[in-house]
Amino acid sequence: MKKSSIHHRLAAPRQRGWILLEVILCLSLFAVVLHVVQRQTETQWHLFQQTEQDRQQGDYEKKRAAMTQLVGSAAWLNHPQESIKQGYPDCQKCTGDQLAQWFQTLPSSSASAPLEEQNND
């Protein structure tokens, strides 16, 4: 019995050493896995941010093109001082049929009728 108890006492520290070594190896492997997952997550996040920024830039360019088409050239933005120095052009006042033809909203017969009523009042 003494031999088995001595052998058991000697085996216990060796087993503890192996268990400690296995725990350290498992924790090291877990740390490597977490590090790889973190790097992949950061890469995906940067890719997502870049994609979102590109989408916003594309939307901005589309809106800018639409506004340029509606308003005309944006050259006045580059030289705001010159636009201030320019005076307003001489305009003629439009009334009645001229105004309706300009905006092309009302037929000529219905545009003149309200004006005639207003002139009679």
Tab-separated table of C-alpha atoms in Angstrom:
chain	number	residue	atom	x	y	z
A	1	MET	CA	0.000	0.000	0.000
A	2	LYS	CA	2.833	2.338	0.675
A	3	LYS	CA	4.121	2.045	-2.879
A	4	SER	CA	0.774	2.980	-4.370
A	5	SER	CA	0.364	5.955	-2.052
A	6	ILE	CA	3.878	7.205	-2.889
A	7	HIS	CA	3.227	6.721	-6.574
A	8	HIS	CA	-0.099	8.547	-6.175
A	9	ARG	CA	1.624	11.432	-4.371
A	10	LEU	CA	4.238	11.760	-7.105
A	11	ALA	CA	1.651	11.613	-9.891
A	12	ALA	CA	-0.507	14.379	-8.420
A	13	PRO	CA	2.058	17.202	-8.953
A	14	ARG	CA	2.857	15.930	-12.448
A	15	GLN	CA	-0.846	15.886	-13.312
A	16	ARG	CA	-1.255	19.378	-11.928
A	17	GLY	CA	1.593	20.545	-14.152
A	18	TRP	CA	0.007	18.998	-17.213
A	19	ILE	CA	-3.389	20.428	-16.337
A	20	LEU	CA	-1.827	23.861	-15.871
A	21	LEU	CA	-0.031	23.499	-19.210
A	22	GLU	CA	-3.276	22.467	-20.935
A	23	VAL	CA	-5.132	25.426	-19.405
A	24	ILE	CA	-2.394	27.818	-20.567
A	25	LEU	CA	-2.475	26.348	-24.075
A	26	CYS	CA	-6.285	26.579	-24.222
A	27	LEU	CA	-6.236	30.175	-23.026
A	28	SER	CA	-3.515	31.027	-25.565
A	29	LEU	CA	-5.541	29.452	-28.353
A	30	PHE	CA	-8.643	31.323	-27.174
A	31	ALA	CA	-6.661	34.597	-27.175
A	32	VAL	CA	-5.500	33.948	-30.750
A	33	VAL	CA	-9.067	33.221	-31.868
A	34	LEU	CA	-10.353	36.394	-30.189
A	35	HIS	CA	-7.566	38.432	-31.791
A	36	VAL	CA	-8.439	37.100	-35.269
A	37	VAL	CA	-12.147	37.764	-34.719
A	38	GLN	CA	-11.389	41.312	-33.550
A	39	ARG	CA	-9.261	42.014	-36.635
A	40	GLN	CA	-11.973	40.664	-38.936
A	41	THR	CA	-14.593	42.771	-37.168
A	42	GLU	CA	-12.449	45.903	-37.507
A	43	THR	CA	-11.879	45.174	-41.190
A	44	GLN	CA	-15.584	44.663	-41.788
A	45	TRP	CA	-16.393	47.864	-39.859
A	46	HIS	CA	-13.927	49.894	-41.925
A	47	LEU	CA	-15.322	48.372	-45.101
A	48	PHE	CA	-18.861	49.234	-43.971
A	49	GLN	CA	-17.840	52.815	-43.164
A	50	GLN	CA	-16.105	53.203	-46.530
A	51	THR	CA	-19.135	51.805	-48.354
A	52	GLU	CA	-21.461	54.144	-46.457
A	53	GLN	CA	-19.204	57.120	-47.198
A	54	ASP	CA	-19.105	56.204	-50.898
A	55	ARG	CA	-22.908	55.896	-50.944
A	56	GLN	CA	-23.302	59.297	-49.282
A	57	GLN	CA	-20.824	60.835	-51.732
A	58	GLY	CA	-22.791	59.322	-54.630
A	59	ASP	CA	-26.041	60.714	-53.231
A	60	TYR	CA	-24.394	64.100	-52.805
A	61	GLU	CA	-23.147	64.066	-56.398
A	62	LYS	CA	-26.617	63.104	-57.686
A	63	LYS	CA	-28.239	65.913	-55.678
A	64	ARG	CA	-25.610	68.361	-56.852
A	65	ALA	CA	-26.162	67.352	-60.491
A	66	ALA	CA	-29.924	67.712	-60.051
A	67	MET	CA	-29.538	71.159	-58.489
A	68	THR	CA	-27.135	72.214	-61.243
A	69	GLN	CA	-29.687	71.082	-63.802
A	70	LEU	CA	-32.454	73.023	-62.027
A	71	VAL	CA	-30.525	76.177	-61.208
A	72	GLY	CA	-27.946	76.231	-63.932
A	73	SER	CA	-24.214	76.571	-63.684
A	74	ALA	CA	-22.646	76.819	-60.244
A	75	ALA	CA	-19.915	79.159	-61.505
A	76	TRP	CA	-21.362	82.005	-59.424
A	77	LEU	CA	-20.414	80.033	-56.293
A	78	ASN	CA	-16.736	80.331	-57.176
A	79	HIS	CA	-16.863	84.106	-57.607
A	80	PRO	CA	-19.491	85.529	-55.216
A	81	GLN	CA	-18.040	89.065	-55.324
A	82	GLU	CA	-18.693	89.391	-59.048
A	83	SER	CA	-22.342	88.467	-58.675
A	84	ILE	CA	-22.837	91.160	-56.029
A	85	LYS	CA	-21.417	93.868	-58.305
A	86	GLN	CA	-23.804	93.012	-61.124
A	87	GLY	CA	-27.091	94.851	-61.145
A	88	TYR	CA	-30.476	93.311	-61.694
A	89	PRO	CA	-31.601	93.147	-65.324
A	90	ASP	CA	-34.445	95.359	-66.501
A	91	CYS	CA	-37.628	93.344	-66.412
A	92	GLN	CA	-41.010	94.046	-67.906
A	93	LYS	CA	-44.062	93.341	-65.819
A	94	CYS	CA	-46.254	90.581	-67.141
A	95	THR	CA	-50.000	90.620	-66.634
A	96	GLY	CA	-52.960	88.651	-67.885
A	97	ASP	CA	-52.340	86.489	-70.922
A	98	GLN	CA	-48.610	87.250	-70.917
A	99	LEU	CA	-48.252	85.888	-67.427
A	100	ALA	CA	-50.292	82.775	-68.258
A	101	GLN	CA	-48.241	82.160	-71.398
A	102	TRP	CA	-45.027	82.637	-69.470
A	103	PHE	CA	-45.899	79.982	-66.915
A	104	GLN	CA	-48.067	77.982	-69.339
A	105	THR	CA	-50.507	77.175	-66.598
A	106	LEU	CA	-53.782	78.661	-67.729
A	107	PRO	CA	-55.477	78.730	-71.116
A	108	SER	CA	-55.758	82.246	-72.527
A	109	SER	CA	-59.566	82.420	-72.114
A	110	SER	CA	-59.576	81.550	-68.397
A	111	ALA	CA	-56.574	83.794	-67.673
A	112	SER	CA	-58.230	86.909	-69.017
A	113	ALA	CA	-61.572	86.298	-67.280
A	114	PRO	CA	-60.366	86.852	-63.695
A	115	LEU	CA	-58.402	89.919	-64.756
A	116	GLU	CA	-61.450	91.444	-66.396
A	117	GLU	CA	-63.434	90.824	-63.212
A	118	GLN	CA	-60.665	92.420	-61.126
A	119	ASN	CA	-60.512	95.449	-63.451
A	120	ASN	CA	-64.297	95.908	-63.189
A	121	ASP	CA	-64.196	95.985	-59.359
